[in-house]
Coordinates of C-alpha atoms and ligand atoms in Angstrom, one line a residue:
X1 CA 140.3 115.9 105.0
X2 CA 140.7 114.1 101.7
X3 CA 143.6 111.4 101.5
X4 CA 145.6 110.4 98.4
X5 CA 145.2 107.1 97.1
X6 CA 146.7 105.8 93.8
X7 CA 145.1 103.4 91.2
X8 CA 146.2 100.6 92.8
X9 CA 144.6 101.4 96.3
X10 CA 147.9 102.6 97.7
X11 CA 147.6 105.6 99.9
X12 CA 150.4 108.1 99.5
X13 CA 151.7 109.7 102.8
X14 CA 155.2 110.5 102.5
X15 CA 157.2 112.6 100.3
X16 CA 161.1 112.8 99.5
X17 CA 162.1 116.0 98.6
X18 CA 165.6 116.3 96.6
X19 CA 166.4 119.9 97.3
X20 CA 169.4 120.2 95.3
X21 CA 171.3 118.2 92.4
X22 CA 174.7 119.7 94.0
X23 CA 176.9 117.6 95.9
X24 CA 180.3 117.3 97.5
X25 CA 181.2 113.9 97.2
X26 CA 181.4 112.2 94.2
X27 CA 179.9 108.5 95.0
X28 CA 181.1 106.2 92.0
X29 CA 177.6 104.4 92.1
X30 CA 175.5 108.2 92.4
X31 CA 177.8 110.5 90.0
X32 CA 180.7 110.5 87.2
X33 CA 183.9 112.1 88.6
X34 CA 183.1 115.4 86.6
X35 CA 179.9 115.9 88.1
X36 CA 176.7 115.7 86.0
X37 CA 175.1 118.9 84.4
X38 CA 173.7 121.5 87.3
X39 CA 170.2 123.0 86.9
X40 CA 170.9 126.5 87.0
X41 CA 170.2 128.0 90.7
X42 CA 167.2 129.5 89.2
X43 CA 165.8 126.3 88.2
X44 CA 165.7 124.9 91.6
X45 CA 162.5 125.0 93.5
X46 CA 163.0 127.8 95.8
X47 CA 162.3 127.3 99.7
X48 CA 159.0 129.4 99.3
X49 CA 157.9 126.7 96.4
X50 CA 158.1 123.8 98.1
X51 CA 156.5 125.1 101.5
X52 CA 153.4 125.7 99.3
X53 CA 153.7 122.6 97.7
X54 CA 154.3 120.7 101.2
X55 CA 151.2 122.7 102.2
X56 CA 148.9 120.9 99.6
X57 CA 150.4 117.4 100.4
X58 CA 149.3 118.1 103.8
X59 CA 145.8 118.6 103.0
X60 CA 145.6 115.3 101.6
X61 CA 146.9 113.7 104.6
X62 CA 151.0 113.5 103.7
X63 CA 152.6 113.6 107.0
X64 CA 156.0 112.3 106.6
X65 CA 158.8 114.4 104.3
X66 CA 162.0 113.2 103.7
X67 CA 165.0 116.2 102.7
X68 CA 167.9 114.9 100.4
X69 CA 169.5 115.3 97.5
X70 CA 172.3 116.0 95.9
X71 CA 173.7 116.8 99.8
X72 CA 171.3 118.8 101.6
X73 CA 173.5 120.7 103.4
X74 CA 175.4 122.1 100.5
X75 CA 172.1 124.4 99.9
X76 CA 172.5 127.4 101.6
X77 CA 170.3 128.3 104.4
X78 CA 168.5 124.9 104.4
X79 CA 167.7 125.1 108.2
X80 CA 165.0 127.9 107.1
X81 CA 163.4 124.9 104.7
X82 CA 163.3 122.6 108.1
X83 CA 162.2 125.4 110.2
X84 CA 159.2 126.0 107.6
X85 CA 158.4 122.4 107.1
X86 CA 158.5 121.8 111.0
X87 CA 155.5 124.3 111.3
X88 CA 153.1 122.9 108.7
X89 CA 150.4 121.4 110.1
X90 CA 150.0 117.5 109.7
X91 CA 153.7 117.2 108.7
X92 CA 154.9 115.0 111.8
X93 CA 157.8 113.3 110.8
X94 CA 160.5 115.1 109.4
X95 CA 163.8 113.0 108.6
X96 CA 166.8 113.5 106.0
X97 CA 169.4 111.6 104.2
X98 CA 172.8 112.9 104.9
X99 CA 176.4 112.3 103.5
X100 CA 177.0 113.7 106.8
X101 CA 180.1 116.0 105.9
X102 CA 178.7 119.3 106.6
X103 CA 175.8 117.8 109.5
X104 CA 177.0 118.4 112.6
X105 CA 176.6 121.7 113.1
X106 CA 172.7 121.5 112.6
X107 CA 172.2 118.4 114.7
X108 CA 171.1 120.1 117.8
X109 CA 168.8 122.5 116.0
X110 CA 167.5 119.6 114.0
X111 CA 166.4 117.9 117.3
X112 CA 164.7 120.9 118.3
X113 CA 162.7 120.6 115.2
X114 CA 161.4 117.1 115.8
X115 CA 163.8 115.3 113.6
X116 CA 164.0 112.0 115.5
X117 CA 165.9 110.0 112.7
X118 CA 168.8 110.7 110.3
X119 CA 169.8 108.4 107.4
X120 CA 173.6 108.5 107.3
X121 CA 175.4 107.2 104.1
X122 CA 178.3 105.3 104.8
X123 CA 179.6 103.0 102.4
X124 CA 183.0 101.6 104.3
X125 CA 184.3 101.3 107.8
X126 CA 188.0 102.2 106.2
X127 CA 189.0 105.6 105.3
X128 CA 190.9 104.6 102.2
X129 CA 187.9 102.8 101.1
X130 CA 185.9 105.5 101.5
X131 CA 187.8 107.7 99.6
X132 CA 188.3 105.7 96.6
X133 CA 184.1 105.1 96.8
X134 CA 183.2 109.0 97.4
X135 CA 186.4 110.4 95.7
X136 CA 187.2 112.3 98.5
X137 CA 188.9 112.2 101.6
X138 CA 185.9 113.2 104.2
X139 CA 185.7 109.6 106.2
X140 CA 186.4 111.5 109.7
X141 CA 184.1 114.1 109.2
X142 CA 181.7 111.4 108.3
X143 CA 182.6 109.6 111.3
X144 CA 182.4 112.5 113.8
X145 CA 178.8 112.9 112.6
X146 CA 177.7 109.6 113.2
X147 CA 178.9 110.2 116.8
X148 CA 177.4 113.5 117.0
X149 CA 174.0 112.1 116.1
X150 CA 174.3 109.2 118.6
X151 CA 175.4 111.7 121.4
X152 CA 172.1 113.2 120.6
X153 CA 170.2 110.3 121.1
X154 CA 169.1 110.5 117.3
X155 CA 167.9 107.3 115.5
X156 CA 170.6 106.5 112.9
X157 CA 170.2 104.5 109.8
X158 CA 173.5 103.9 107.9
X159 CA 173.0 103.6 104.4
X160 CA 175.5 101.2 102.6
X161 CA 175.5 100.5 98.8
X162 CA 177.1 96.9 98.9
X163 CA 179.3 96.4 95.3
X164 CA 181.7 93.8 94.2
X165 CA 184.9 94.0 94.3
X166 CA 184.1 97.8 96.4
X167 CA 183.5 97.8 99.9
X168 CA 181.8 93.9 100.3
X169 CA 184.7 93.6 102.8
X170 CA 182.9 95.9 104.8
X171 CA 180.0 93.7 104.8
X172 CA 180.5 91.4 108.0
X173 CA 182.2 94.7 109.8
X174 CA 179.5 96.5 109.4
X175 CA 177.2 93.7 111.0
X176 CA 179.8 93.8 114.0
X177 CA 179.4 97.4 114.4
X178 CA 176.0 96.7 115.5
X179 CA 176.9 94.6 118.5
X180 CA 177.4 97.2 120.2
X181 CA 176.2 100.7 118.7
X182 CA 172.9 101.3 118.3
X183 CA 172.5 101.8 114.7
X184 CA 170.7 100.0 112.0
X185 CA 173.0 99.2 109.1
X186 CA 171.2 99.0 105.8
X187 CA 172.7 97.2 102.9
X188 CA 171.4 98.7 99.6
X189 CA 171.1 96.9 96.6
X190 CA 172.8 99.3 93.7
X191 CA 170.8 100.8 91.5
X192 CA 171.7 102.0 87.8
X193 CA 171.4 105.6 88.8
X194 CA 175.0 106.5 88.5
X195 CA 174.7 109.4 85.6
X196 CA 176.3 107.3 83.0
X197 CA 174.2 104.6 81.6
X198 CA 176.7 102.0 82.4
X199 CA 175.4 98.8 84.5
X200 CA 177.4 98.0 87.8
X201 CA 180.3 95.9 86.7
X202 CA 181.2 92.0 88.5
X203 CA 179.0 90.4 90.2
X204 CA 175.7 91.5 92.1
X205 CA 174.9 91.8 95.3
X206 CA 171.2 91.3 95.9
X207 CA 169.4 91.2 99.0
X208 CA 169.5 87.3 98.8
X209 CA 173.2 87.0 98.6
X210 CA 173.8 89.9 101.2
X211 CA 171.3 88.0 103.8
X212 CA 173.1 84.5 103.2
X213 CA 176.4 85.9 103.5
X214 CA 175.4 87.8 106.5
X215 CA 174.1 84.6 108.0
X216 CA 176.9 82.6 107.4
X217 CA 179.1 84.6 110.0
X218 CA 176.1 85.6 112.1
X219 CA 174.0 82.0 112.0
X220 CA 171.7 83.7 114.8
X221 CA 170.4 86.4 112.2
X222 CA 167.0 86.4 112.0
X223 CA 164.2 88.1 110.8
X224 CA 161.9 90.4 112.3
X225 CA 158.7 92.1 111.4
X226 CA 159.0 95.4 109.2
X227 CA 156.8 98.2 109.8
X228 CA 154.3 99.2 107.2
X229 CA 155.3 100.4 104.2
X230 CA 159.1 99.9 105.0
X231 CA 161.4 99.2 102.0
X232 CA 163.8 97.5 104.5
X233 CA 163.8 93.8 105.1
X234 CA 164.8 93.9 109.0
X235 CA 166.8 91.8 110.8
X236 CA 168.4 91.2 114.3
X237 CA 171.3 89.3 115.7
X238 CA 170.7 88.2 119.7
X239 CA 172.8 90.4 121.7
X240 CA 173.2 93.2 119.3
X241 CA 171.9 96.8 119.9
X242 CA 171.8 97.7 116.5
X243 CA 169.7 96.0 113.8
X244 CA 170.3 94.9 109.9
X245 CA 168.3 96.0 107.2
X246 CA 168.6 95.0 103.6
X247 CA 167.1 97.0 100.9
X248 CA 166.0 95.4 97.6
X249 CA 166.1 98.5 95.3
X250 CA 167.0 96.7 92.4
X251 CA 165.0 93.6 92.8
X252 CA 161.8 96.3 93.8
X253 CA 160.2 93.6 96.1
X254 CA 158.7 96.5 98.1
X255 CA 156.4 98.4 95.4
X256 CA 153.4 96.9 96.4
X257 CA 153.2 98.7 99.7
X258 CA 154.8 102.0 98.2
X259 CA 153.2 105.2 99.9
X260 CA 155.7 107.5 98.3
X261 CA 156.2 110.2 96.0
X262 CA 159.6 112.1 95.1
X263 CA 160.0 115.5 93.7
X264 CA 163.4 116.1 92.2
X265 CA 165.3 119.9 93.0
X266 CA 163.9 120.8 89.4
X267 CA 160.1 120.4 90.7
X268 CA 159.4 117.1 88.7
X269 CA 156.9 114.7 90.6
X270 CA 158.0 111.2 90.4
X271 CA 155.5 108.8 91.5
X272 CA 158.1 105.7 91.1
X273 CA 162.0 106.0 91.5
X274 CA 162.4 104.3 88.5
X275 CA 159.8 106.8 86.0
X276 CA 161.2 109.6 84.5
X277 CA 159.1 112.2 85.9
X278 CA 155.1 112.8 85.5
X279 CA 154.8 116.5 85.3
X280 CA 156.6 119.6 86.3
X281 CA 155.4 121.2 89.7
X282 CA 157.4 124.0 89.4
X283 CA 156.8 125.1 86.0
X284 CA 152.9 124.6 87.0
X285 CA 153.7 127.1 89.8
X286 CA 155.7 129.6 87.8
X287 CA 152.9 129.4 85.5
X288 CA 150.8 130.9 88.1
X289 CA 148.1 128.0 89.1
X290 CA 146.1 127.9 92.3
X291 CA 146.4 125.6 94.8
X292 CA 143.5 123.8 93.2
X293 CA 145.4 123.2 90.2
X294 CA 147.8 121.6 91.8
X295 CA 145.8 119.3 93.8
X296 CA 143.9 118.6 90.6
X297 CA 147.1 117.5 88.8
X298 CA 148.4 115.5 91.7
X299 CA 145.6 113.4 91.8
X300 CA 145.6 112.8 88.2
X301 CA 149.3 111.6 89.0
X302 CA 148.4 109.6 91.6
X303 CA 145.5 108.1 89.5
X304 CA 147.8 106.9 86.8
X305 CA 150.4 105.1 88.7
X306 CA 152.3 102.5 87.5
X307 CA 152.1 99.5 90.0
X308 CA 155.6 98.7 90.4
X309 CA 159.1 100.0 89.3
X310 CA 159.1 97.6 86.4
X311 CA 156.1 99.0 85.0
X312 CA 157.4 102.5 85.8
X313 CA 160.7 101.6 83.9
X314 CA 158.7 100.3 80.9
X315 CA 157.0 103.5 80.6
X316 CA 159.8 105.8 80.2
X317 CA 159.8 108.6 77.5
X318 CA 163.3 108.9 77.8
X319 CA 164.1 105.3 77.5
X320 CA 166.8 103.1 78.8
X321 CA 169.6 102.7 79.6
X322 CA 168.9 105.0 82.6
X323 CA 171.2 107.8 82.6
X324 CA 170.0 109.8 85.6
X325 CA 172.2 110.3 88.5
X326 CA 170.6 109.4 92.0
X327 CA 172.0 113.0 93.0
X328 CA 168.9 114.3 91.1
X329 CA 166.3 111.5 92.4
X330 CA 167.4 111.4 96.1
X331 CA 167.6 108.3 96.8
Ligands
SAM401 N1 173.7 113.0 99.3 C1 173.2 112.4 100.6 C2 173.6 111.0 100.9 O1 174.5 110.4 100.1 O2 173.1 110.4 102.0 C3 171.7 112.1 100.1 C4 171.4 112.0 98.8 S1 171.8 110.0 98.4 C5 171.4 110.2 96.3 C6 170.6 109.4 98.9 C7 170.9 107.8 99.2 O3 171.2 107.5 97.8 C8 172.4 107.7 99.4 O4 172.0 106.4 101.0 C9 173.0 106.8 98.5 O5 173.6 105.7 98.8 C10 172.0 106.1 97.7 N2 172.3 106.1 96.5 C11 172.9 107.0 95.6 N3 173.1 106.4 94.3 C12 172.8 104.8 94.4 C13 172.7 103.7 93.5 N4 173.2 104.0 92.6 N5 172.0 102.4 93.9 C14 172.0 102.1 95.4 N6 171.5 103.6 96.3 C15 172.2 104.9 95.8
SF4_402 FE1 176.7 112.9 96.8 FE2 174.8 111.4 98.3 FE3 175.4 110.8 95.4 FE4 177.2 110.5 97.2 S1 175.2 109.5 97.1 S2 177.6 111.5 95.5 S3 177.0 111.7 98.8 S4 174.5 112.9 96.4

């Protein structure tokens, strides 16, 4: 098998698929209240196209796939896609990121299909703050999903985008949650992908500030080794069942070991979170490209990859400020 390496010697073995730009929540850091201009359904990659693409990627040694969005579970029949992906030889790590509002009925089958870990987005432990951040009153359903995931003994990572004056009061309660709850809580630096081009207001919670605020109240906090290619800095607190992660998504300290590609719902390949797309896989397929032609295009994209998120940002065709919404990127 030939592996996919980029021009900086990084092996790519992980693909993140945003399968829809639709979402039932309106998180302020991700989307404007009125939503974003949606791709017509005919423009979204079909499941057949996604599975064909993933067969090609698996032939390059890609073994890990994450389904994200938008919200994966607003796409009808999404379980068909999970079933198809679980059957691709070479894909041994199938996972997802979800807002947890429509996830619970599918947990048992996801586990049967081999999903071992789920990232659940939950930005507050307070129902009212959750409502004000997501603009929807869905806290109870998300919490029920968290409980169901734990009952099924799946590994759970809770994603928290930490924002000045919005949910920073939740920082310590989330850390306290890890005492008796076997979850990994990951605090994510806010990125500018909110669909409006506006920068986050007020003070900024970068990874250093997050770590020192936790340390102040939990002096036992200590750093543990990060797994290879991880984007999170991992910490533990003595006596706590769960762990803590901090994701320097805006500081971009992790680019040197980046092993992932992203594909948007429209089929645009992104070789970096901060680029604005390299080429369109859907269009190539719909124009009749063979798998060999797809492979050639992927090799070329990998061979011209930005070294880090700062370089990718500087190469954007559409310039700055970034006006994309994370709902088309997938996180
Ligand atoms: N809807 C699903 C969810 O919310 O989990 C999956 C898609 S969502 C775009 C994926 C992840 O991106 C979520 O954990 C979300 O918190 C994160 N995210 C969205 N916008 C972000 C931003 N501007 N900065 C940092 N993280 C962001
Ligand atoms: Fe939807 Fe996820 Fe974006 Fe929130 S972060 S609006 S749940 S896609």
